[in-house]
Tab-separated table of N, CA and C in Angstrom:
chain	number	residue	atom	x	y	z
M	1	UNK	N	0.848	-1.174	0.000
M	1	UNK	CA	0.000	0.000	0.000
M	1	UNK	C	0.894	1.238	0.000
M	2	UNK	N	0.666	2.148	-0.931
M	2	UNK	CA	1.473	3.360	-0.979
M	2	UNK	C	1.040	4.313	0.126
M	3	UNK	N	1.909	5.255	0.470
M	3	UNK	CA	1.578	6.220	1.503
M	3	UNK	C	0.359	7.048	1.125
M	4	UNK	N	0.132	7.287	-0.181
M	4	UNK	CA	-1.007	8.080	-0.622
M	4	UNK	C	-2.336	7.387	-0.347
M	5	UNK	N	-2.341	6.056	-0.220
M	5	UNK	CA	-3.595	5.351	0.011
M	5	UNK	C	-3.895	5.162	1.494
M	6	UNK	N	-2.949	5.480	2.374
M	6	UNK	CA	-3.170	5.346	3.808
M	6	UNK	C	-4.002	6.519	4.320
M	7	UNK	N	-4.898	6.207	5.214
M	7	UNK	CA	-5.738	7.232	5.839
M	7	UNK	C	-5.135	7.585	7.189
M	8	UNK	N	-5.041	8.865	7.449
M	8	UNK	CA	-4.643	9.302	8.782
M	8	UNK	C	-5.723	10.219	9.321
M	9	UNK	N	-5.881	10.194	10.610
M	9	UNK	CA	-6.879	11.023	11.293
M	9	UNK	C	-6.122	12.109	12.034
M	10	UNK	N	-6.563	13.335	11.852
M	10	UNK	CA	-5.939	14.456	12.554
M	10	UNK	C	-7.016	15.441	12.995
M	11	UNK	N	-6.703	16.284	13.979
M	11	UNK	CA	-7.672	17.309	14.378
M	11	UNK	C	-7.957	18.257	13.206
M	12	UNK	N	-9.205	18.664	13.097
M	12	UNK	CA	-9.587	19.609	12.054
M	12	UNK	C	-9.047	20.991	12.395
M	13	UNK	N	-8.765	21.750	11.362
M	13	UNK	CA	-8.272	23.115	11.507
M	13	UNK	C	-9.246	24.063	10.815
M	14	UNK	N	-9.186	25.328	11.163
M	14	UNK	CA	-10.075	26.319	10.554
M	14	UNK	C	-9.967	26.315	9.034
M	15	UNK	N	-8.768	26.110	8.511
M	15	UNK	CA	-8.569	26.097	7.058
M	15	UNK	C	-9.287	24.936	6.377
M	16	UNK	N	-9.682	23.914	7.143
M	16	UNK	CA	-10.401	22.762	6.587
M	16	UNK	C	-11.884	23.042	6.373
M	17	UNK	N	-12.389	24.140	6.902
M	17	UNK	CA	-13.832	24.402	6.896
M	17	UNK	C	-14.471	24.316	5.512
M	18	UNK	N	-13.890	24.904	4.446
M	18	UNK	CA	-14.554	24.795	3.135
M	18	UNK	C	-14.673	23.349	2.640
M	19	UNK	N	-13.658	22.536	2.884
M	19	UNK	CA	-13.703	21.136	2.442
M	19	UNK	C	-14.696	20.351	3.297
M	20	UNK	N	-14.694	20.590	4.600
M	20	UNK	CA	-15.654	19.923	5.477
M	20	UNK	C	-17.078	20.273	5.037
M	21	UNK	N	-17.304	21.528	4.687
M	21	UNK	CA	-18.637	21.950	4.228
M	21	UNK	C	-19.046	21.212	2.955
M	22	UNK	N	-18.122	21.072	2.016
M	22	UNK	CA	-18.428	20.333	0.777
M	22	UNK	C	-18.776	18.879	1.085
M	23	UNK	N	-17.997	18.254	1.973
M	23	UNK	CA	-18.260	16.862	2.357
M	23	UNK	C	-19.631	16.760	3.028
M	24	UNK	N	-19.911	17.673	3.933
M	24	UNK	CA	-21.184	17.667	4.653
M	24	UNK	C	-22.355	17.737	3.674
M	25	UNK	N	-22.294	18.677	2.768
M	25	UNK	CA	-23.398	18.889	1.816
M	25	UNK	C	-23.517	17.728	0.826
M	26	UNK	N	-22.392	17.258	0.301
M	26	UNK	CA	-22.419	16.178	-0.690
M	26	UNK	C	-22.888	14.869	-0.066
M	27	UNK	N	-22.439	14.587	1.145
M	27	UNK	CA	-22.811	13.340	1.807
M	27	UNK	C	-24.300	13.316	2.120
M	28	UNK	N	-24.805	14.406	2.668
M	28	UNK	CA	-26.241	14.459	2.981
M	28	UNK	C	-27.082	14.293	1.723
M	29	UNK	N	-26.681	14.953	0.638
M	29	UNK	CA	-27.442	14.856	-0.618
M	29	UNK	C	-27.406	13.435	-1.180
M	30	UNK	N	-26.240	12.780	-1.085
M	30	UNK	CA	-26.078	11.452	-1.689
M	30	UNK	C	-26.686	10.338	-0.854
M	31	UNK	N	-26.630	10.451	0.472
M	31	UNK	CA	-27.038	9.328	1.321
M	31	UNK	C	-28.397	9.504	1.984
M	32	UNK	N	-28.926	10.718	1.956
M	32	UNK	CA	-30.216	10.970	2.606
M	32	UNK	C	-31.148	11.743	1.668
M	33	UNK	N	-31.573	11.104	0.579
M	33	UNK	CA	-32.403	11.803	-0.410
M	33	UNK	C	-33.768	12.227	0.131
M	34	UNK	N	-34.171	11.689	1.269
M	34	UNK	CA	-35.449	12.026	1.883
M	34	UNK	C	-35.419	13.359	2.626
M	35	UNK	N	-34.227	13.943	2.813
M	35	UNK	CA	-34.132	15.220	3.514
M	35	UNK	C	-34.695	16.344	2.651
M	36	UNK	N	-35.247	17.373	3.291
M	36	UNK	CA	-35.677	18.538	2.518
M	36	UNK	C	-34.474	19.136	1.780
M	37	UNK	N	-34.697	19.812	0.651
M	37	UNK	CA	-33.579	20.409	-0.087
M	37	UNK	C	-32.776	21.364	0.797
M	38	UNK	N	-31.479	21.362	0.592
M	38	UNK	CA	-30.575	22.227	1.347
M	38	UNK	C	-30.935	23.691	1.087
M	39	UNK	N	-31.119	24.445	2.156
M	39	UNK	CA	-31.478	25.860	2.044
M	39	UNK	C	-30.260	26.774	2.156
M	40	UNK	N	-29.136	26.211	2.565
M	40	UNK	CA	-27.926	27.023	2.754
M	40	UNK	C	-26.928	26.712	1.656
M	41	UNK	N	-26.217	27.761	1.213
M	41	UNK	CA	-25.211	27.552	0.177
M	41	UNK	C	-23.875	27.174	0.823
M	42	UNK	N	-22.897	26.869	-0.032
M	42	UNK	CA	-21.596	26.401	0.463
M	42	UNK	C	-20.966	27.403	1.422
M	43	UNK	N	-21.032	28.684	1.098
M	43	UNK	CA	-20.407	29.696	1.957
M	43	UNK	C	-21.081	29.750	3.325
M	44	UNK	N	-22.384	29.617	3.383
M	44	UNK	CA	-23.094	29.618	4.662
M	44	UNK	C	-22.737	28.389	5.498
M	45	UNK	N	-22.643	27.240	4.860
M	45	UNK	CA	-22.264	26.023	5.590
M	45	UNK	C	-20.811	26.133	6.060
M	46	UNK	N	-19.941	26.676	5.217
M	46	UNK	CA	-18.543	26.880	5.614
M	46	UNK	C	-18.464	27.784	6.841
M	47	UNK	N	-19.235	28.861	6.840
M	47	UNK	CA	-19.231	29.778	7.987
M	47	UNK	C	-19.724	29.071	9.247
M	48	UNK	N	-20.773	28.235	9.119
M	48	UNK	CA	-21.267	27.468	10.264
M	48	UNK	C	-20.180	26.520	10.787
M	49	UNK	N	-19.479	25.849	9.873
M	49	UNK	CA	-18.389	24.937	10.274
M	49	UNK	C	-17.324	25.725	11.041
M	50	UNK	N	-16.893	26.835	10.459
M	50	UNK	CA	-15.807	27.631	11.039
M	50	UNK	C	-16.215	28.280	12.356
M	51	UNK	N	-17.396	28.902	12.397
M	51	UNK	CA	-17.773	29.729	13.545
M	51	UNK	C	-18.462	28.965	14.663
M	52	UNK	N	-19.063	27.834	14.342
M	52	UNK	CA	-19.805	27.107	15.379
M	52	UNK	C	-19.229	25.714	15.600
M	53	UNK	N	-19.261	24.890	14.572
M	53	UNK	CA	-18.860	23.492	14.742
M	53	UNK	C	-17.431	23.357	15.279
M	54	UNK	N	-16.472	24.004	14.640
M	54	UNK	CA	-15.077	23.847	15.064
M	54	UNK	C	-14.802	24.472	16.426
M	55	UNK	N	-15.650	25.394	16.855
M	55	UNK	CA	-15.456	26.018	18.168
M	55	UNK	C	-16.161	25.236	19.279
M	56	UNK	N	-17.281	24.582	18.954
M	56	UNK	CA	-18.053	23.875	19.976
M	56	UNK	C	-17.705	22.394	20.098
M	57	UNK	N	-17.195	21.813	19.035
M	57	UNK	CA	-16.967	20.365	18.999
M	57	UNK	C	-15.486	20.041	18.810
M	58	UNK	N	-15.101	18.883	19.352
M	58	UNK	CA	-13.805	18.320	18.970
M	58	UNK	C	-14.048	17.663	17.619
M	59	UNK	N	-13.291	18.090	16.622
M	59	UNK	CA	-13.545	17.656	15.254
M	59	UNK	C	-12.265	17.103	14.647
M	60	UNK	N	-12.418	15.973	13.968
M	60	UNK	CA	-11.299	15.319	13.301
M	60	UNK	C	-11.621	15.143	11.827
M	61	UNK	N	-10.568	15.110	11.024
M	61	UNK	CA	-10.719	14.822	9.601
M	61	UNK	C	-9.917	13.582	9.258
M	62	UNK	N	-10.420	12.857	8.267
M	62	UNK	CA	-9.698	11.716	7.704
M	62	UNK	C	-9.026	12.222	6.439
M	63	UNK	N	-7.730	11.952	6.316
M	63	UNK	CA	-6.945	12.473	5.203
M	63	UNK	C	-6.257	11.325	4.481
M	64	UNK	N	-6.418	11.302	3.161
M	64	UNK	CA	-5.697	10.351	2.306
M	64	UNK	C	-4.792	11.193	1.421
M	65	UNK	N	-3.476	11.002	1.564
M	65	UNK	CA	-2.538	11.867	0.842
M	65	UNK	C	-2.718	13.286	1.353
M	66	UNK	N	-3.217	14.177	0.489
M	66	UNK	CA	-3.495	15.554	0.907
M	66	UNK	C	-4.984	15.862	0.906
M	67	UNK	N	-5.826	14.864	0.602
M	67	UNK	CA	-7.268	15.101	0.473
M	67	UNK	C	-8.036	14.670	1.714
M	68	UNK	N	-8.893	15.551	2.190
M	68	UNK	CA	-9.787	15.218	3.285
M	68	UNK	C	-10.929	14.387	2.703
M	69	UNK	N	-11.182	13.233	3.309
M	69	UNK	CA	-12.213	12.323	2.797
M	69	UNK	C	-13.426	12.219	3.718
M	70	UNK	N	-13.319	12.745	4.938
M	70	UNK	CA	-14.432	12.683	5.870
M	70	UNK	C	-14.114	13.442	7.132
M	71	UNK	N	-15.149	13.581	7.976
M	71	UNK	CA	-14.938	14.254	9.255
M	71	UNK	C	-15.906	13.713	10.294
M	72	UNK	N	-15.523	13.899	11.547
M	72	UNK	CA	-16.374	13.550	12.687
M	72	UNK	C	-16.272	14.686	13.694
M	73	UNK	N	-17.421	15.009	14.320
M	73	UNK	CA	-17.463	16.080	15.313
M	73	UNK	C	-18.130	15.552	16.578
M	74	UNK	N	-17.461	15.738	17.701
M	74	UNK	CA	-17.906	15.242	18.994
M	74	UNK	C	-18.184	16.424	19.910
M	75	UNK	N	-19.408	16.494	20.434
M	75	UNK	CA	-19.814	17.554	21.357
M	75	UNK	C	-20.069	16.888	22.705
M	76	UNK	N	-19.107	16.971	23.606
M	76	UNK	CA	-19.190	16.239	24.864
M	76	UNK	C	-19.107	14.761	24.564
M	77	UNK	N	-20.174	14.005	24.892
M	77	UNK	CA	-20.184	12.588	24.536
M	77	UNK	C	-21.191	12.314	23.416
M	78	UNK	N	-21.596	13.369	22.697
M	78	UNK	CA	-22.539	13.237	21.585
M	78	UNK	C	-21.798	13.345	20.256
M	79	UNK	N	-21.862	12.279	19.468
M	79	UNK	CA	-21.304	12.322	18.121
M	79	UNK	C	-22.297	13.118	17.279
M	80	UNK	N	-21.948	14.359	17.028
M	80	UNK	CA	-22.840	15.284	16.338
M	80	UNK	C	-22.853	15.039	14.832
M	81	UNK	N	-21.688	14.698	14.292
M	81	UNK	CA	-21.565	14.506	12.841
M	81	UNK	C	-20.496	13.474	12.538
M	82	UNK	N	-20.774	12.637	11.548
M	82	UNK	CA	-19.768	11.769	10.948
M	82	UNK	C	-20.192	11.628	9.488
M	83	UNK	N	-19.461	12.307	8.619
M	83	UNK	CA	-19.783	12.317	7.197
M	83	UNK	C	-18.542	12.006	6.378
M	84	UNK	N	-18.761	11.310	5.273
M	84	UNK	CA	-17.693	10.970	4.332
M	84	UNK	C	-18.052	11.489	2.950
M	85	UNK	N	-17.024	11.749	2.155
M	85	UNK	CA	-17.281	12.017	0.744
M	85	UNK	C	-17.993	10.803	0.177
M	86	UNK	N	-18.982	11.002	-0.687
M	86	UNK	CA	-19.699	9.839	-1.240
M	86	UNK	C	-18.787	8.807	-1.888
M	87	UNK	N	-17.712	9.234	-2.532
M	87	UNK	CA	-16.800	8.289	-3.188
M	87	UNK	C	-15.839	7.611	-2.218
M	88	UNK	N	-15.892	7.991	-0.943
M	88	UNK	CA	-14.975	7.421	0.054
M	88	UNK	C	-15.687	6.449	0.997
M	89	UNK	N	-16.939	6.159	0.714
M	89	UNK	CA	-17.697	5.264	1.584
M	89	UNK	C	-17.255	3.815	1.386
M	90	UNK	N	-17.474	3.023	2.434
M	90	UNK	CA	-17.203	1.573	2.418
M	90	UNK	C	-15.720	1.239	2.178
M	91	UNK	N	-14.857	2.074	2.751
M	91	UNK	CA	-13.418	1.850	2.648
M	91	UNK	C	-12.755	1.807	4.026
M	92	UNK	N	-13.562	1.789	5.082
M	92	UNK	CA	-13.019	1.747	6.438
M	92	UNK	C	-12.752	3.114	7.049
M	93	UNK	N	-13.020	4.173	6.307
M	93	UNK	CA	-12.723	5.525	6.789
M	93	UNK	C	-13.668	5.917	7.924
M	94	UNK	N	-14.949	5.584	7.778
M	94	UNK	CA	-15.904	5.871	8.848
M	94	UNK	C	-15.529	5.166	10.136
M	95	UNK	N	-15.049	3.936	10.017
M	95	UNK	CA	-14.615	3.182	11.197
M	95	UNK	C	-13.415	3.852	11.857
M	96	UNK	N	-12.462	4.336	11.061
M	96	UNK	CA	-11.299	5.030	11.629
M	96	UNK	C	-11.721	6.296	12.375
M	97	UNK	N	-12.645	7.061	11.785
M	97	UNK	CA	-13.135	8.262	12.466
M	97	UNK	C	-13.886	7.895	13.743
M	98	UNK	N	-14.725	6.874	13.668
M	98	UNK	CA	-15.468	6.441	14.851
M	98	UNK	C	-14.523	5.948	15.940
M	99	UNK	N	-13.475	5.233	15.559
M	99	UNK	CA	-12.483	4.780	16.537
M	99	UNK	C	-11.830	5.965	17.244
M	100	UNK	N	-11.528	7.034	16.493
M	100	UNK	CA	-10.937	8.239	17.100
M	100	UNK	C	-11.908	8.864	18.092
M	101	UNK	N	-13.160	8.971	17.702
M	101	UNK	CA	-14.190	9.526	18.593
M	101	UNK	C	-14.270	8.691	19.870
M	102	UNK	N	-14.295	7.378	19.727
M	102	UNK	CA	-14.417	6.516	20.904
M	102	UNK	C	-13.186	6.612	21.808
M	103	UNK	N	-12.011	6.815	21.219
M	103	UNK	CA	-10.797	6.993	22.034
M	103	UNK	C	-10.929	8.210	22.945
M	104	UNK	N	-11.658	9.209	22.476
M	104	UNK	CA	-11.823	10.445	23.250
M	104	UNK	C	-13.095	10.438	24.096
M	105	UNK	N	-13.764	9.300	24.164
M	105	UNK	CA	-15.020	9.173	24.909
M	105	UNK	C	-14.973	7.921	25.778
M	106	UNK	N	-14.161	7.940	26.829
M	106	UNK	CA	-13.955	6.723	27.621
M	106	UNK	C	-15.223	6.197	28.298
M	107	UNK	N	-16.231	7.042	28.489
M	107	UNK	CA	-17.462	6.591	29.140
M	107	UNK	C	-18.570	6.256	28.148
M	108	UNK	N	-18.281	6.402	26.851
M	108	UNK	CA	-19.262	6.063	25.838
M	108	UNK	C	-19.641	7.242	24.966
M	109	UNK	N	-20.411	6.944	23.928
M	109	UNK	CA	-20.812	7.930	22.925
M	109	UNK	C	-22.287	7.710	22.585
M	110	UNK	N	-23.011	8.813	22.469
M	110	UNK	CA	-24.389	8.772	21.984
M	110	UNK	C	-24.457	9.506	20.652
M	111	UNK	N	-25.527	9.255	19.908
M	111	UNK	CA	-25.757	9.971	18.650
M	111	UNK	C	-27.218	9.880	18.296
M	112	UNK	N	-27.639	10.781	17.428
M	112	UNK	CA	-28.986	10.730	16.870
M	112	UNK	C	-28.854	10.357	15.400
M	113	UNK	N	-29.772	9.530	14.915
M	113	UNK	CA	-29.778	9.116	13.521
M	113	UNK	C	-31.232	9.081	13.057
M	114	UNK	N	-31.454	9.511	11.819
M	114	UNK	CA	-32.810	9.435	11.286
M	114	UNK	C	-33.218	7.971	11.178
M	115	UNK	N	-34.451	7.674	11.530
M	115	UNK	CA	-34.923	6.300	11.434
M	115	UNK	C	-34.833	5.777	10.007
M	116	UNK	N	-35.012	6.657	9.024
M	116	UNK	CA	-34.930	6.261	7.614
M	116	UNK	C	-33.504	5.954	7.161
M	117	UNK	N	-32.512	6.376	7.919
M	117	UNK	CA	-31.118	6.210	7.505
M	117	UNK	C	-30.640	4.803	7.882
M	118	UNK	N	-31.139	3.823	7.150
M	118	UNK	CA	-30.872	2.428	7.493
M	118	UNK	C	-29.396	2.066	7.344
M	119	UNK	N	-28.697	2.668	6.388
M	119	UNK	CA	-27.266	2.366	6.237
M	119	UNK	C	-26.473	2.852	7.440
M	120	UNK	N	-26.746	4.070	7.902
M	120	UNK	CA	-26.041	4.583	9.079
M	120	UNK	C	-26.397	3.757	10.313
M	121	UNK	N	-27.668	3.430	10.459
M	121	UNK	CA	-28.076	2.609	11.593
M	121	UNK	C	-27.338	1.275	11.598
M	122	UNK	N	-27.238	0.640	10.435
M	122	UNK	CA	-26.524	-0.643	10.347
M	122	UNK	C	-25.043	-0.465	10.689
M	123	UNK	N	-24.428	0.623	10.218
M	123	UNK	CA	-23.021	0.911	10.515
M	123	UNK	C	-22.812	1.014	12.028
M	124	UNK	N	-23.632	1.814	12.691
M	124	UNK	CA	-23.457	2.008	14.129
M	124	UNK	C	-23.784	0.738	14.912
M	125	UNK	N	-24.812	0.028	14.518
M	125	UNK	CA	-25.140	-1.224	15.203
M	125	UNK	C	-24.010	-2.238	15.042
M	126	UNK	N	-23.391	-2.262	13.863
M	126	UNK	CA	-22.227	-3.138	13.630
M	126	UNK	C	-21.090	-2.798	14.595
M	127	UNK	N	-21.003	-1.526	14.958
M	127	UNK	CA	-19.937	-1.067	15.857
M	127	UNK	C	-20.377	-1.020	17.315
M	128	UNK	N	-21.433	-1.751	17.659
M	128	UNK	CA	-21.802	-1.935	19.051
M	128	UNK	C	-22.760	-0.920	19.644
M	129	UNK	N	-23.340	-0.047	18.839
M	129	UNK	CA	-24.311	0.909	19.348
M	129	UNK	C	-25.663	0.219	19.503
M	130	UNK	N	-26.405	0.614	20.523
M	130	UNK	CA	-27.741	0.089	20.749
M	130	UNK	C	-28.729	1.256	20.822
M	131	UNK	N	-29.986	0.953	20.559
M	131	UNK	CA	-31.032	1.977	20.553
M	131	UNK	C	-31.429	2.313	21.990
M	132	UNK	N	-31.390	3.618	22.306
M	132	UNK	CA	-31.856	4.088	23.613
M	132	UNK	C	-33.295	4.564	23.542
M	133	UNK	N	-33.631	5.282	22.455
M	133	UNK	CA	-34.997	5.770	22.307
M	133	UNK	C	-35.285	6.105	20.850
M	134	UNK	N	-36.569	6.334	20.587
M	134	UNK	CA	-37.006	6.804	19.277
M	134	UNK	C	-37.812	8.077	19.493
M	135	UNK	N	-37.928	8.885	18.432
M	135	UNK	CA	-38.582	10.176	18.539
M	135	UNK	C	-39.322	10.459	17.242
M	136	UNK	N	-40.401	11.227	17.329
M	136	UNK	CA	-41.223	11.522	16.150
M	136	UNK	C	-40.645	12.621	15.264
M	137	UNK	N	-39.536	13.217	15.647
M	137	UNK	CA	-38.897	14.259	14.843
M	137	UNK	C	-38.999	15.638	15.442
M	138	UNK	N	-39.613	15.769	16.605
M	138	UNK	CA	-39.764	17.105	17.179
M	138	UNK	C	-38.457	17.666	17.743
M	139	UNK	N	-37.401	16.860	17.815
M	139	UNK	CA	-36.135	17.365	18.352
M	139	UNK	C	-35.100	17.669	17.261
M	140	UNK	N	-35.470	17.538	15.974
M	140	UNK	CA	-34.518	17.880	14.914
M	140	UNK	C	-35.140	18.871	13.944
M	141	UNK	N	-34.302	19.660	13.305
M	141	UNK	CA	-34.807	20.727	12.443
M	141	UNK	C	-35.467	20.208	11.175
M	142	UNK	N	-35.229	18.954	10.822
M	142	UNK	CA	-35.851	18.369	9.642
M	142	UNK	C	-37.249	17.814	9.952
M	143	UNK	N	-37.563	17.707	11.250
M	143	UNK	CA	-38.849	17.165	11.708
M	143	UNK	C	-39.090	15.745	11.206
M	144	UNK	N	-38.023	14.949	11.167
M	144	UNK	CA	-38.124	13.556	10.731
M	144	UNK	C	-37.899	12.627	11.917
M	145	UNK	N	-38.604	11.503	11.967
M	145	UNK	CA	-38.398	10.562	13.066
M	145	UNK	C	-36.930	10.143	13.179
M	146	UNK	N	-36.443	10.154	14.410
M	146	UNK	CA	-35.053	9.767	14.631
M	146	UNK	C	-34.975	8.826	15.819
M	147	UNK	N	-33.761	8.426	16.125
M	147	UNK	CA	-33.514	7.571	17.274
M	147	UNK	C	-32.174	7.944	17.893
M	148	UNK	N	-32.056	7.678	19.170
M	148	UNK	CA	-30.799	7.876	19.882
M	148	UNK	C	-30.133	6.521	20.025
M	149	UNK	N	-28.874	6.458	19.643
M	149	UNK	CA	-28.067	5.246	19.800
M	149	UNK	C	-26.963	5.541	20.806
M	150	UNK	N	-26.490	4.501	21.486
M	150	UNK	CA	-25.427	4.670	22.487
M	150	UNK	C	-24.452	3.510	22.407
M	151	UNK	N	-23.180	3.854	22.495
M	151	UNK	CA	-22.112	2.867	22.628
M	151	UNK	C	-21.458	3.096	23.981
M	152	UNK	N	-21.320	2.025	24.737
M	152	UNK	CA	-20.621	2.067	26.007
M	152	UNK	C	-19.529	1.008	25.969
M	153	UNK	N	-18.309	1.403	26.320
M	153	UNK	CA	-17.226	0.418	26.277
M	153	UNK	C	-17.459	-0.715	27.265
M	154	UNK	N	-17.009	-1.886	26.880
M	154	UNK	CA	-17.062	-3.028	27.812
M	154	UNK	C	-16.082	-2.762	28.936
M	155	UNK	N	-16.533	-2.948	30.111
M	155	UNK	CA	-15.663	-2.741	31.283
M	155	UNK	C	-15.375	-4.099	31.909
M	156	UNK	N	-14.127	-4.312	32.232
M	156	UNK	CA	-13.747	-5.533	32.948
M	156	UNK	C	-14.147	-5.361	34.417
M	157	UNK	N	-14.728	-6.351	34.992
M	157	UNK	CA	-15.191	-6.254	36.402
M	157	UNK	C	-14.288	-7.045	37.294
């Protein structure tokens, strides 16, 4: 395997915001066609990434060579975002990002996922997440039914 094909995970930087925004928008459009059309343009999403997400969350990017292929954002013990470029899916990159998040969450990680997002649900369930609750959509801006999943590390007794 050449060095260009290896994925490394590093903390996100402010300069990554435009690329993270592109990944965020492209991934949502490609993997969640049931979502309402995006109302914000690239510059608005970039500003949100730079001014809010990177300041409120611990955020990591997955990098292959010099290209960012995905990102994950952790707010306390809540995995707020984990998105990949559509062409980078099913290559182990999501698992690497999730592993980084879990390393920084010794007591466990929770997340919300749309009930319709069966691929994401299967991914998280494969990685040991279990359903804590379901909701009719009143807690998300898309107003779509979602669920809370939780991963707790196995503890030796």
